[in-house]
Amino acid sequence: MNPEAEESVEEKFSEIVNMLRFFSKIRRYSFLDRIGNALNYETIEFALWEAIRTFRSIYDSAKIEKIDNKERRYYEEDGKTYILPKIPEESQIIEFLRLAREEIGVARRLAIRALSFPYIVKEEE
């Protein structure tokens, strides 16, 4: 196993994990299921692309609130309001896909982390 793959996926790919946690929070598990159950790299790549595309659409149409020069975006569904995490940085996406191509288990661990713990908004976001 690749030593790079052993580093905590939550730490290394926190922005991707938080985006997927958001989908878990609103009970849209399809992206997590497809990434976690993928048998090949192409499935992971396509599921992540769809997740980012869907999240980007939600993010771009979200309500925005500014507090102390900080911007927060909110998503509302079924009478509930959710603070959105930020969109994953390109460098994090590229690195995750590189590692997933080398060792498919990285994708499974990422999905497990996203399902296991709730998304908590950090002040710096």
Short mmCIF file of C-alpha atoms in Angstrom, two decimals:
data_model
loop_
_atom_site.label_atom_id
_atom_site.label_comp_id
_atom_site.label_asym_id
_atom_site.label_seq_id
_atom_site.Cartn_x
_atom_site.Cartn_y
_atom_site.Cartn_z
CA MET A 1 0.00 0.00 0.00
CA ASN A 2 1.15 3.48 -0.86
CA PRO A 3 2.32 5.38 2.29
CA GLU A 4 0.69 8.57 0.95
CA ALA A 5 -2.66 6.77 0.93
CA GLU A 6 -2.28 6.02 4.63
CA GLU A 7 -2.30 9.68 5.65
CA SER A 8 -5.68 10.60 7.04
CA VAL A 9 -8.01 11.27 4.13
CA GLU A 10 -9.97 13.61 6.36
CA GLU A 11 -6.93 15.83 6.89
CA LYS A 12 -5.52 15.61 3.39
CA PHE A 13 -8.86 16.02 1.59
CA SER A 14 -10.89 17.93 4.17
CA GLU A 15 -12.66 20.13 1.62
CA ILE A 16 -13.84 17.13 -0.41
CA VAL A 17 -14.88 15.29 2.76
CA ASN A 18 -16.87 18.32 3.97
CA MET A 19 -18.61 18.68 0.62
CA LEU A 20 -19.62 15.01 0.75
CA ARG A 21 -20.68 15.40 4.39
CA PHE A 22 -23.05 18.11 3.26
CA PHE A 23 -24.69 15.65 0.86
CA SER A 24 -24.93 13.13 3.70
CA LYS A 25 -26.52 15.78 5.92
CA ILE A 26 -29.26 16.43 3.36
CA ARG A 27 -29.65 12.67 2.76
CA ARG A 28 -28.36 12.59 -0.80
CA TYR A 29 -26.16 9.55 -0.50
CA SER A 30 -25.74 8.64 -4.18
CA PHE A 31 -22.37 10.37 -4.58
CA LEU A 32 -21.01 8.80 -1.39
CA ASP A 33 -22.32 5.38 -2.38
CA ARG A 34 -20.79 5.54 -5.84
CA ILE A 35 -17.42 6.78 -4.60
CA GLY A 36 -17.31 4.31 -1.71
CA ASN A 37 -18.40 1.31 -3.78
CA ALA A 38 -16.40 2.09 -6.91
CA LEU A 39 -14.57 -0.80 -8.52
CA ASN A 40 -12.56 1.35 -10.90
CA TYR A 41 -11.05 4.79 -11.17
CA GLU A 42 -13.46 6.04 -13.84
CA THR A 43 -16.44 5.53 -11.53
CA ILE A 44 -14.74 7.58 -8.79
CA GLU A 45 -13.81 10.35 -11.20
CA PHE A 46 -17.32 10.61 -12.68
CA ALA A 47 -19.08 10.47 -9.29
CA LEU A 48 -16.80 13.19 -7.91
CA TRP A 49 -17.39 15.32 -11.01
CA GLU A 50 -21.16 14.99 -10.57
CA ALA A 51 -20.90 15.79 -6.85
CA ILE A 52 -18.86 18.93 -7.51
CA ARG A 53 -21.18 20.02 -10.32
CA THR A 54 -24.26 19.55 -8.11
CA PHE A 55 -22.62 21.25 -5.13
CA ARG A 56 -21.46 24.14 -7.30
CA SER A 57 -25.04 24.70 -8.44
CA ILE A 58 -26.28 24.71 -4.83
CA TYR A 59 -23.41 26.96 -3.72
CA ASP A 60 -23.90 29.50 -6.52
CA SER A 61 -27.63 29.84 -5.82
CA ALA A 62 -27.33 29.90 -2.01
CA LYS A 63 -28.39 32.75 0.23
CA ILE A 64 -25.42 34.84 1.31
CA GLU A 65 -24.96 36.51 4.69
CA LYS A 66 -22.02 38.75 5.57
CA ILE A 67 -20.91 39.00 9.18
CA ASP A 68 -17.72 40.87 10.14
CA ASN A 69 -16.46 40.80 6.54
CA LYS A 70 -16.97 37.03 6.39
CA GLU A 71 -19.33 35.54 3.89
CA ARG A 72 -21.51 32.53 4.71
CA ARG A 73 -23.73 30.71 2.27
CA TYR A 74 -26.91 28.95 3.31
CA TYR A 75 -28.96 26.20 1.72
CA GLU A 76 -32.58 25.67 2.66
CA GLU A 77 -34.51 22.44 2.15
CA ASP A 78 -37.63 21.04 3.82
CA GLY A 79 -37.75 23.91 6.32
CA LYS A 80 -34.13 23.36 7.42
CA THR A 81 -31.20 25.68 6.86
CA TYR A 82 -27.65 24.42 6.31
CA ILE A 83 -24.41 26.42 6.28
CA LEU A 84 -22.48 25.38 3.20
CA PRO A 85 -18.85 24.31 3.29
CA LYS A 86 -16.56 25.84 0.71
CA ILE A 87 -16.04 24.42 -2.74
CA PRO A 88 -13.02 22.08 -2.77
CA GLU A 89 -9.81 23.58 -4.13
CA GLU A 90 -8.61 22.28 -7.48
CA SER A 91 -5.29 21.13 -5.99
CA GLN A 92 -7.11 18.92 -3.48
CA ILE A 93 -9.28 17.39 -6.20
CA ILE A 94 -6.28 16.68 -8.43
CA GLU A 95 -4.33 15.09 -5.56
CA PHE A 96 -7.29 12.94 -4.48
CA LEU A 97 -7.84 11.69 -8.03
CA ARG A 98 -4.12 10.94 -8.42
CA LEU A 99 -4.11 8.84 -5.24
CA ALA A 100 -7.42 7.15 -6.12
CA ARG A 101 -5.95 6.11 -9.48
CA GLU A 102 -3.00 4.50 -7.65
CA GLU A 103 -5.00 2.94 -4.81
CA ILE A 104 -8.78 2.68 -5.08
CA GLY A 105 -9.16 2.15 -1.32
CA VAL A 106 -8.47 5.86 -0.80
CA ALA A 107 -11.91 6.61 -2.26
CA ARG A 108 -13.60 4.13 0.06
CA ARG A 109 -11.88 5.66 3.10
CA LEU A 110 -12.91 9.15 1.97
CA ALA A 111 -16.56 8.07 1.70
CA ILE A 112 -16.41 6.35 5.10
CA ARG A 113 -15.06 9.52 6.73
CA ALA A 114 -17.75 11.63 5.10
CA LEU A 115 -20.48 9.31 6.38
CA SER A 116 -19.02 8.75 9.84
CA PHE A 117 -18.84 12.25 11.22
CA PRO A 118 -21.16 15.25 10.79
CA TYR A 119 -20.08 18.38 8.98
CA ILE A 120 -19.18 21.15 11.43
CA VAL A 121 -18.57 24.65 10.13
CA LYS A 122 -15.19 26.02 11.17
CA GLU A 123 -14.72 29.74 11.73
CA GLU A 124 -12.11 30.11 8.99
CA GLU A 125 -14.58 28.90 6.36
#
